[in-house]
Coordinates of N, CA and C in Angstrom, one line a residue:
Q1 N 73.5 46.9 -35.6 CA 72.3 46.6 -36.3 C 71.1 46.7 -35.3
V2 N 70.0 47.1 -35.9 CA 68.7 47.3 -35.0 C 67.6 46.5 -35.7
K3 N 66.6 46.2 -34.9 CA 65.4 45.6 -35.5 C 64.2 46.1 -34.7
I4 N 63.0 45.8 -35.3 CA 61.8 46.1 -34.6 C 61.6 45.3 -33.4
P5 N 61.2 45.8 -32.2 CA 61.1 45.0 -31.0 C 60.1 43.9 -31.3
N6 N 60.4 42.7 -30.7 CA 59.6 41.5 -30.8 C 59.5 40.9 -32.2
S7 N 60.4 41.3 -33.0 CA 60.4 40.7 -34.4 C 61.4 39.6 -34.4
S8 N 61.3 38.8 -35.5 CA 62.4 37.8 -35.6 C 63.1 38.0 -37.0
H9 N 64.3 37.6 -37.0 CA 65.1 37.8 -38.2 C 65.3 36.5 -39.0
Q10 N 65.2 36.6 -40.3 CA 65.4 35.4 -41.2 C 66.1 35.9 -42.4
F11 N 67.2 35.3 -42.7 CA 67.9 35.6 -43.9 C 67.1 35.2 -45.2
L12 N 67.0 36.1 -46.1 CA 66.3 35.9 -47.3 C 66.7 34.6 -48.0
G13 N 68.0 34.4 -48.1 CA 68.5 33.2 -48.7 C 68.1 31.9 -48.1
Q14 N 67.6 31.9 -46.8 CA 67.1 30.7 -46.2 C 65.6 30.5 -46.3
M15 N 65.0 31.4 -47.0 CA 63.5 31.3 -47.1 C 63.2 30.5 -48.4
L16 N 63.4 29.2 -48.3 CA 63.1 28.4 -49.5 C 61.6 27.8 -49.3
P17 N 60.8 28.1 -50.3 CA 59.3 27.7 -50.1 C 59.1 26.2 -49.7
D18 N 60.0 25.3 -50.1 CA 59.9 23.9 -49.8 C 60.3 23.6 -48.4
H19 N 60.9 24.6 -47.7 CA 61.4 24.3 -46.3 C 60.8 25.2 -45.2
I20 N 59.9 26.0 -45.6 CA 59.3 26.8 -44.6 C 57.8 26.7 -44.6
H21 N 57.1 26.9 -43.5 CA 55.7 26.8 -43.4 C 55.1 28.1 -42.8
F22 N 54.1 28.6 -43.3 CA 53.4 29.8 -42.8 C 51.9 29.4 -42.5
D23 N 51.5 29.8 -41.3 CA 50.1 29.6 -40.9 C 49.2 30.5 -41.7
P24 N 48.3 30.0 -42.5 CA 47.5 30.9 -43.3 C 46.5 31.8 -42.5
Q25 N 46.4 31.5 -41.2 CA 45.5 32.3 -40.3 C 46.2 33.5 -39.7
K26 N 47.6 33.5 -39.8 CA 48.3 34.6 -39.2 C 48.7 35.7 -40.3
T27 N 49.0 36.9 -39.8 CA 49.5 37.9 -40.6 C 51.0 38.0 -40.5
Y28 N 51.7 38.2 -41.6 CA 53.2 38.3 -41.6 C 53.6 39.6 -42.2
A29 N 54.4 40.3 -41.5 CA 55.0 41.6 -42.0 C 56.5 41.4 -42.3
F30 N 56.9 41.8 -43.5 CA 58.3 41.7 -43.9 C 58.9 43.0 -44.0
Q31 N 60.1 43.2 -43.6 CA 60.9 44.4 -43.7 C 62.4 44.1 -43.8
C32 N 63.1 45.0 -44.5 CA 64.5 44.9 -44.7 C 65.0 46.3 -44.5
H33 N 66.2 46.6 -45.0 CA 66.8 47.9 -44.8 C 66.0 49.0 -45.5
T34 N 65.6 48.8 -46.8 CA 64.9 49.8 -47.5 C 63.6 49.3 -48.2
G35 N 63.4 48.0 -48.1 CA 62.1 47.5 -48.7 C 62.3 46.6 -49.9
G36 N 63.5 46.6 -50.5 CA 63.7 45.8 -51.7 C 63.7 44.3 -51.5
R37 N 64.4 43.8 -50.5 CA 64.5 42.4 -50.2 C 63.2 41.9 -49.6
S38 N 62.6 42.7 -48.8 CA 61.4 42.3 -48.1 C 60.2 42.0 -49.1
I39 N 60.2 42.7 -50.2 CA 59.1 42.4 -51.2 C 59.3 41.0 -51.8
I40 N 60.6 40.6 -51.9 CA 60.9 39.2 -52.4 C 60.5 38.2 -51.3
A41 N 60.8 38.5 -50.0 CA 60.4 37.6 -48.9 C 58.9 37.5 -48.8
A42 N 58.2 38.6 -49.0 CA 56.7 38.5 -48.9 C 56.2 37.6 -50.0
S43 N 56.8 37.7 -51.2 CA 56.3 36.9 -52.3 C 56.6 35.4 -52.1
I44 N 57.8 35.1 -51.5 CA 58.1 33.7 -51.1 C 57.1 33.2 -50.1
A45 N 56.8 34.0 -49.1 CA 55.9 33.6 -48.1 C 54.5 33.3 -48.6
Q46 N 54.0 34.1 -49.6 CA 52.7 33.8 -50.2 C 52.8 32.5 -50.9
R47 N 53.8 32.2 -51.7 CA 54.0 31.0 -52.4 C 54.1 29.8 -51.4
A48 N 54.5 30.0 -50.2 CA 54.6 29.0 -49.1 C 53.4 28.9 -48.3
G49 N 52.3 29.6 -48.6 CA 51.0 29.4 -47.9 C 50.5 30.6 -47.1
A50 N 51.3 31.6 -46.9 CA 50.9 32.8 -46.1 C 49.8 33.5 -46.9
E51 N 48.7 33.8 -46.3 CA 47.6 34.5 -47.1 C 47.6 36.0 -46.7
N52 N 48.0 36.3 -45.5 CA 48.0 37.7 -45.0 C 49.4 38.2 -44.9
V53 N 49.9 38.9 -46.0 CA 51.3 39.3 -46.1 C 51.4 40.8 -46.3
I54 N 52.3 41.4 -45.5 CA 52.5 42.9 -45.6 C 54.0 43.1 -45.9
N55 N 54.3 43.9 -46.8 CA 55.6 44.4 -47.1 C 55.8 45.8 -46.5
M56 N 56.7 46.0 -45.6 CA 56.9 47.3 -45.0 C 57.6 48.2 -46.0
E57 N 56.9 49.1 -46.7 CA 57.5 49.9 -47.6 C 58.5 50.9 -47.0
G58 N 59.7 51.0 -47.5 CA 60.7 51.9 -47.0 C 61.6 51.2 -45.9
G59 N 61.2 50.0 -45.5 CA 62.0 49.2 -44.6 C 62.4 49.9 -43.3
M60 N 63.5 49.5 -42.7 CA 64.0 50.0 -41.4 C 64.4 51.5 -41.5
V61 N 64.8 51.9 -42.7 CA 65.1 53.4 -42.9 C 63.9 54.2 -42.6
A62 N 62.7 53.8 -43.2 CA 61.5 54.6 -42.9 C 61.0 54.4 -41.5
W63 N 61.2 53.2 -40.9 CA 60.8 53.0 -39.5 C 61.6 53.9 -38.6
E64 N 62.9 53.9 -38.8 CA 63.7 54.8 -37.9 C 63.5 56.3 -38.1
N65 N 63.3 56.7 -39.4 CA 63.0 58.1 -39.7 C 61.7 58.5 -39.1
A66 N 60.8 57.6 -38.8 CA 59.5 57.9 -38.1 C 59.6 57.9 -36.6
N67 N 60.9 57.7 -36.2 CA 61.2 57.6 -34.7 C 60.4 56.5 -34.0
L68 N 60.2 55.4 -34.7 CA 59.5 54.3 -34.0 C 60.5 53.4 -33.3
P69 N 60.1 52.6 -32.3 CA 61.1 51.9 -31.4 C 61.9 50.9 -32.2
V70 N 63.1 50.7 -31.7 CA 64.0 49.7 -32.2 C 64.8 49.1 -31.1
E71 N 65.3 47.9 -31.3 CA 66.2 47.3 -30.3 C 67.4 46.7 -31.0
S72 N 68.5 46.5 -30.2 CA 69.8 46.0 -30.8 C 69.6 44.6 -31.3
H73 N 70.3 44.3 -32.3 CA 70.2 43.0 -33.0 C 71.6 42.6 -33.4
Q74 N 72.0 41.4 -32.9 CA 73.3 40.8 -33.4 C 73.0 39.8 -34.5
E75 N 73.6 40.0 -35.6 CA 73.4 39.0 -36.7 C 74.2 37.8 -36.4
T76 N 73.6 36.6 -36.6 CA 74.2 35.4 -36.4 C 74.8 34.9 -37.7
P77 N 76.1 34.6 -37.8 CA 76.6 34.2 -39.1 C 76.0 33.0 -39.6
L78 N 75.9 32.9 -40.9 CA 75.3 31.7 -41.6 C 76.3 30.5 -41.4
P79 N 75.8 29.3 -41.2 CA 76.7 28.2 -41.1 C 77.5 28.0 -42.4
A80 N 78.8 27.6 -42.2 CA 79.7 27.4 -43.4 C 79.3 26.1 -44.1

């Protein structure tokens, strides 16, 4: 797995609007593999208070096809 350098990973299923906080002064960009789940995450973030939200159209597939930098990413299993 790869990710955008200096980005953080959040499972979509853990993004519950009642349990997350977004600073309305910051900009948040969301991406997934192809862009389908990130549009859902962006919507959740907006409902949780984020005002400046970007969905990266095309996701990591588009990012890598544009030869933009990536770094290795180990997925942490969800707690049982």
